[in-house]
């Protein structure tokens, strides 16, 4: 063989080897990437070739599947879609999936390896999709949704003893069934939702951190008791009224000039929501001690999964003393989700023990057999039992005699804390209304609730945690315990 021909032969052989290697790499190492690529039409065709498993609330499915006449043989359907959208998320033939629909897509679609039986493997058949049983109590969910009504906001209810999420509401909401298919109507519905300035697809309960306002005073009070700054909620504090912010000439005042805030006890300061008391208390403790206490409740945790990932709630670290004072009343750069504030109330209600919030109770296969059962898990010990008991007592005073009177429920012991958080340039925006609470039926059953109303369509001077948020919490607590 002459030299030029030999070179061509070697080159061709090399090209063949490269091609074979490339094909092997594509079919082997990259196969899973292509299988998981949402732009691969075969993925959607396979997923929607059979009915999906369901997401259950109270043991009943709130999802379903409907036959179509297209290549994608089945599409997702939803029962009471807007009510449960913050729980389920959506599964769309065009636009993918979110929340539980996304996290458990393999189980719901039958491709989870835990569903495989020997017969399935032998016959190369995909098992029937499994089900996801949530912790949601339908009565609590509907009570929160109805009470929020046309307001923009969120509410979440926890069982303090287990961490089970009993209700998780976000409004305005959306109907995931309207864009579950691939038709023109589905595309128009998706476009309308995506362009809605109210962001109906935002899960405000988990992913809308806002200034918590005076509800954060519970965290500061816990820090003061845990660190020995004060020994009791009934010990007078060292608190001038008004309070001059450190190293400034700015005087911090209270909402009511007649409130007995000067040197008030923690109980009285919570009852009247005294800014001066908790601002100075935060400075006296120092930002590091307040932050340490906040983090015991879950602040600054960027990996809180319920199992849906919650947005991190923030207690800042880089502050001077004046900023620390403002952080003590839930302002400056404090940010909290309703989930986070429900965790604060939950820890107080459960004697200082904070359970990890969880939205999913059980996973089952297509035959109803348990694949995974979730048990309660301790998140952290947030405070001592003594501190928790004192804060429960002080929160009861807020509801019985103070700013949280709209949360009173006959036959139940109720404790709460109101909050009105300012925002906007020079606090020009409509304040956010907060209410965090717990209720106890005296028979071993408790519930913790946090409500945030972002826009209640009320005049600025009429916005209050007691007026807008407390009735929503009351409705959810009643549904859970009565």
Short mmCIF file of C-alpha atoms in Angstrom, two decimals, residues 249-442:
data_model
loop_
_atom_site.label_atom_id
_atom_site.label_comp_id
_atom_site.label_asym_id
_atom_site.label_seq_id
_atom_site.Cartn_x
_atom_site.Cartn_y
_atom_site.Cartn_z
CA UNK A 249 -30.73 62.08 67.14
CA UNK A 250 -33.68 60.00 65.85
CA UNK A 251 -36.35 59.37 68.46
CA UNK A 252 -38.28 56.11 68.13
CA UNK A 253 -41.86 56.36 69.39
CA UNK A 254 -44.80 54.03 69.85
CA UNK A 255 -47.99 53.73 67.83
CA UNK A 256 -50.05 54.91 70.78
CA UNK A 257 -48.85 57.80 72.91
CA UNK A 258 -51.05 56.58 75.78
CA UNK A 259 -49.58 53.05 75.86
CA UNK A 260 -47.70 52.32 79.13
CA UNK A 261 -44.43 51.52 77.37
CA UNK A 262 -41.89 53.25 79.59
CA UNK A 263 -40.01 50.54 81.52
CA UNK A 264 -42.82 48.14 80.59
CA UNK A 265 -42.61 44.42 81.27
CA UNK A 266 -42.27 42.09 78.29
CA UNK A 267 -45.91 41.07 78.80
CA UNK A 268 -47.12 44.66 78.66
CA UNK A 269 -44.76 45.51 75.81
CA UNK A 270 -46.19 42.65 73.74
CA UNK A 271 -49.74 43.56 74.76
CA UNK A 272 -49.33 47.14 73.52
CA UNK A 273 -46.64 46.31 70.91
CA UNK A 274 -44.15 48.80 72.34
CA UNK A 275 -41.48 49.59 69.76
CA UNK A 276 -39.28 51.38 72.28
CA UNK A 277 -38.99 48.36 74.57
CA UNK A 278 -37.92 45.85 71.92
CA UNK A 279 -35.66 48.23 70.02
CA UNK A 280 -33.65 48.93 73.15
CA UNK A 281 -33.81 45.25 74.13
CA UNK A 282 -32.20 44.27 70.83
CA UNK A 283 -29.41 46.81 71.39
CA UNK A 284 -28.88 45.62 74.97
CA UNK A 285 -28.62 42.02 73.79
CA UNK A 286 -26.49 42.87 70.77
CA UNK A 287 -27.05 41.74 67.20
CA UNK A 288 -25.14 38.47 67.63
CA UNK A 289 -27.39 37.16 70.41
CA UNK A 290 -30.54 38.20 68.58
CA UNK A 291 -29.27 36.55 65.41
CA UNK A 292 -28.39 33.35 67.29
CA UNK A 293 -31.92 33.17 68.65
CA UNK A 294 -33.44 33.94 65.24
CA UNK A 295 -31.42 31.14 63.68
CA UNK A 296 -32.74 28.67 66.26
CA UNK A 297 -36.16 29.42 64.79
CA UNK A 298 -34.93 28.91 61.20
CA UNK A 299 -33.80 32.35 60.05
CA UNK A 300 -30.82 32.40 57.66
CA UNK A 301 -31.42 28.77 56.64
CA UNK A 302 -31.26 28.60 52.85
CA UNK A 303 -31.96 24.86 52.70
CA UNK A 304 -35.32 24.51 54.41
CA UNK A 305 -37.28 21.94 52.39
CA UNK A 306 -40.83 20.93 53.27
CA UNK A 307 -40.05 19.19 50.78
CA UNK A 308 -40.62 22.23 48.51
CA UNK A 309 -37.68 24.59 49.05
CA UNK A 310 -38.67 27.66 51.08
CA UNK A 311 -37.01 31.01 50.44
CA UNK A 312 -34.53 31.96 53.16
CA UNK A 313 -35.80 34.25 55.90
CA UNK A 314 -33.12 36.75 56.90
CA UNK A 315 -31.92 38.32 60.11
CA UNK A 316 -29.00 40.54 59.00
CA UNK A 317 -25.51 40.46 60.48
CA UNK A 318 -23.84 43.66 59.28
CA UNK A 319 -25.57 46.34 61.39
CA UNK A 320 -24.67 49.23 63.63
CA UNK A 321 -26.53 49.77 66.91
CA UNK A 322 -29.24 51.99 65.42
CA UNK A 323 -29.93 49.40 62.73
CA UNK A 324 -29.94 46.67 65.38
CA UNK A 325 -32.60 48.62 67.24
CA UNK A 326 -34.78 48.76 64.13
CA UNK A 327 -34.19 45.06 63.47
CA UNK A 328 -35.56 44.38 66.96
CA UNK A 329 -38.99 45.57 65.85
CA UNK A 330 -38.92 43.58 62.61
CA UNK A 331 -37.76 46.42 60.37
CA UNK A 332 -34.42 47.46 58.80
CA UNK A 333 -33.42 44.42 56.67
CA UNK A 334 -35.39 41.73 58.52
CA UNK A 335 -37.18 39.41 56.10
CA UNK A 336 -39.49 36.51 56.95
CA UNK A 337 -41.85 34.20 55.11
CA UNK A 338 -45.19 33.22 56.65
CA UNK A 339 -43.70 29.72 57.06
CA UNK A 340 -40.88 31.16 59.14
CA UNK A 341 -43.18 33.06 61.47
CA UNK A 342 -45.41 30.00 61.83
CA UNK A 343 -42.28 28.14 62.95
CA UNK A 344 -41.72 30.76 65.65
CA UNK A 345 -45.28 30.31 66.93
CA UNK A 346 -44.97 26.53 66.66
CA UNK A 347 -41.84 26.38 68.82
CA UNK A 348 -43.48 28.54 71.47
CA UNK A 349 -46.61 26.36 71.42
CA UNK A 350 -44.64 23.11 71.70
CA UNK A 351 -42.58 23.98 74.76
CA UNK A 352 -39.56 25.24 72.86
CA UNK A 353 -39.20 22.22 70.55
CA UNK A 354 -39.35 23.11 66.87
CA UNK A 355 -40.34 20.34 64.48
CA UNK A 356 -39.30 20.42 60.83
CA UNK A 357 -42.33 21.51 58.76
CA UNK A 358 -43.48 18.84 56.35
CA UNK A 359 -46.08 18.85 53.62
CA UNK A 360 -45.98 15.16 52.63
CA UNK A 361 -47.17 12.39 54.92
CA UNK A 362 -46.75 9.29 52.76
CA UNK A 363 -45.83 8.00 49.30
CA UNK A 364 -47.61 4.94 47.97
CA UNK A 365 -47.38 2.79 44.86
CA UNK A 366 -50.18 2.24 42.37
CA UNK A 367 -51.68 -0.44 44.60
CA UNK A 368 -51.76 1.72 47.72
CA UNK A 369 -48.73 0.10 49.35
CA UNK A 370 -46.45 2.41 51.33
CA UNK A 371 -43.25 3.38 49.56
CA UNK A 372 -42.17 6.01 52.10
CA UNK A 373 -43.68 7.18 55.38
CA UNK A 374 -42.51 10.49 56.87
CA UNK A 375 -42.18 10.74 60.64
CA UNK A 376 -41.85 13.93 62.72
CA UNK A 377 -38.31 15.30 62.88
CA UNK A 378 -36.88 17.84 65.30
CA UNK A 379 -35.51 20.91 63.57
CA UNK A 380 -33.92 22.52 66.63
CA UNK A 381 -34.45 23.18 70.30
CA UNK A 382 -35.46 26.81 69.94
CA UNK A 383 -35.71 27.71 73.64
CA UNK A 384 -36.26 26.24 77.07
CA UNK A 385 -39.66 25.01 78.16
CA UNK A 386 -39.75 27.77 80.78
CA UNK A 387 -39.18 30.50 78.20
CA UNK A 388 -41.82 29.00 75.92
CA UNK A 389 -44.35 28.88 78.76
CA UNK A 390 -43.74 32.53 79.64
CA UNK A 391 -44.14 33.61 76.01
CA UNK A 392 -47.36 31.60 75.67
CA UNK A 393 -48.72 33.39 78.72
CA UNK A 394 -47.72 36.80 77.34
CA UNK A 395 -49.24 35.98 73.93
CA UNK A 396 -52.51 35.05 75.65
CA UNK A 397 -52.54 38.53 77.19
CA UNK A 398 -52.16 40.02 73.68
CA UNK A 399 -55.32 38.21 72.56
CA UNK A 400 -57.32 38.55 75.80
CA UNK A 401 -56.48 42.18 76.60
CA UNK A 402 -54.27 43.61 73.87
CA UNK A 403 -53.91 44.18 70.15
CA UNK A 404 -54.95 40.65 69.08
CA UNK A 405 -58.55 40.58 70.30
CA UNK A 406 -59.96 39.51 66.92
CA UNK A 407 -58.36 36.07 67.36
CA UNK A 408 -60.37 35.14 70.46
CA UNK A 409 -62.12 31.76 70.15
CA UNK A 410 -64.56 30.51 72.76
CA UNK A 411 -63.46 27.25 74.37
CA UNK A 412 -59.86 27.54 73.18
CA UNK A 413 -56.77 29.10 74.71
CA UNK A 414 -55.39 31.46 72.09
CA UNK A 415 -52.16 33.45 72.07
CA UNK A 416 -50.98 35.79 69.36
CA UNK A 417 -48.91 38.73 68.23
CA UNK A 418 -49.86 41.40 65.73
CA UNK A 419 -47.52 43.12 63.33
CA UNK A 420 -47.70 46.01 60.90
CA UNK A 421 -44.58 46.20 58.77
CA UNK A 422 -43.72 49.39 56.93
CA UNK A 423 -42.20 49.41 53.46
CA UNK A 424 -41.55 51.65 50.49
CA UNK A 425 -39.41 54.77 50.19
CA UNK A 426 -39.79 56.68 53.47
CA UNK A 427 -42.40 54.06 54.42
CA UNK A 428 -44.71 55.40 51.73
CA UNK A 429 -46.17 52.01 50.78
CA UNK A 430 -49.23 50.40 52.31
CA UNK A 431 -48.00 48.46 55.37
CA UNK A 432 -48.05 44.67 55.51
CA UNK A 433 -50.39 43.22 58.13
CA UNK A 434 -49.14 40.21 60.13
CA UNK A 435 -50.56 37.95 62.78
CA UNK A 436 -48.87 34.93 64.37
CA UNK A 437 -50.70 32.78 66.86
CA UNK A 438 -51.33 29.44 68.47
CA UNK A 439 -54.44 27.78 69.87
CA UNK A 440 -54.79 24.97 72.40
CA UNK A 441 -57.97 23.01 73.08
CA UNK A 442 -56.77 21.78 76.48
#
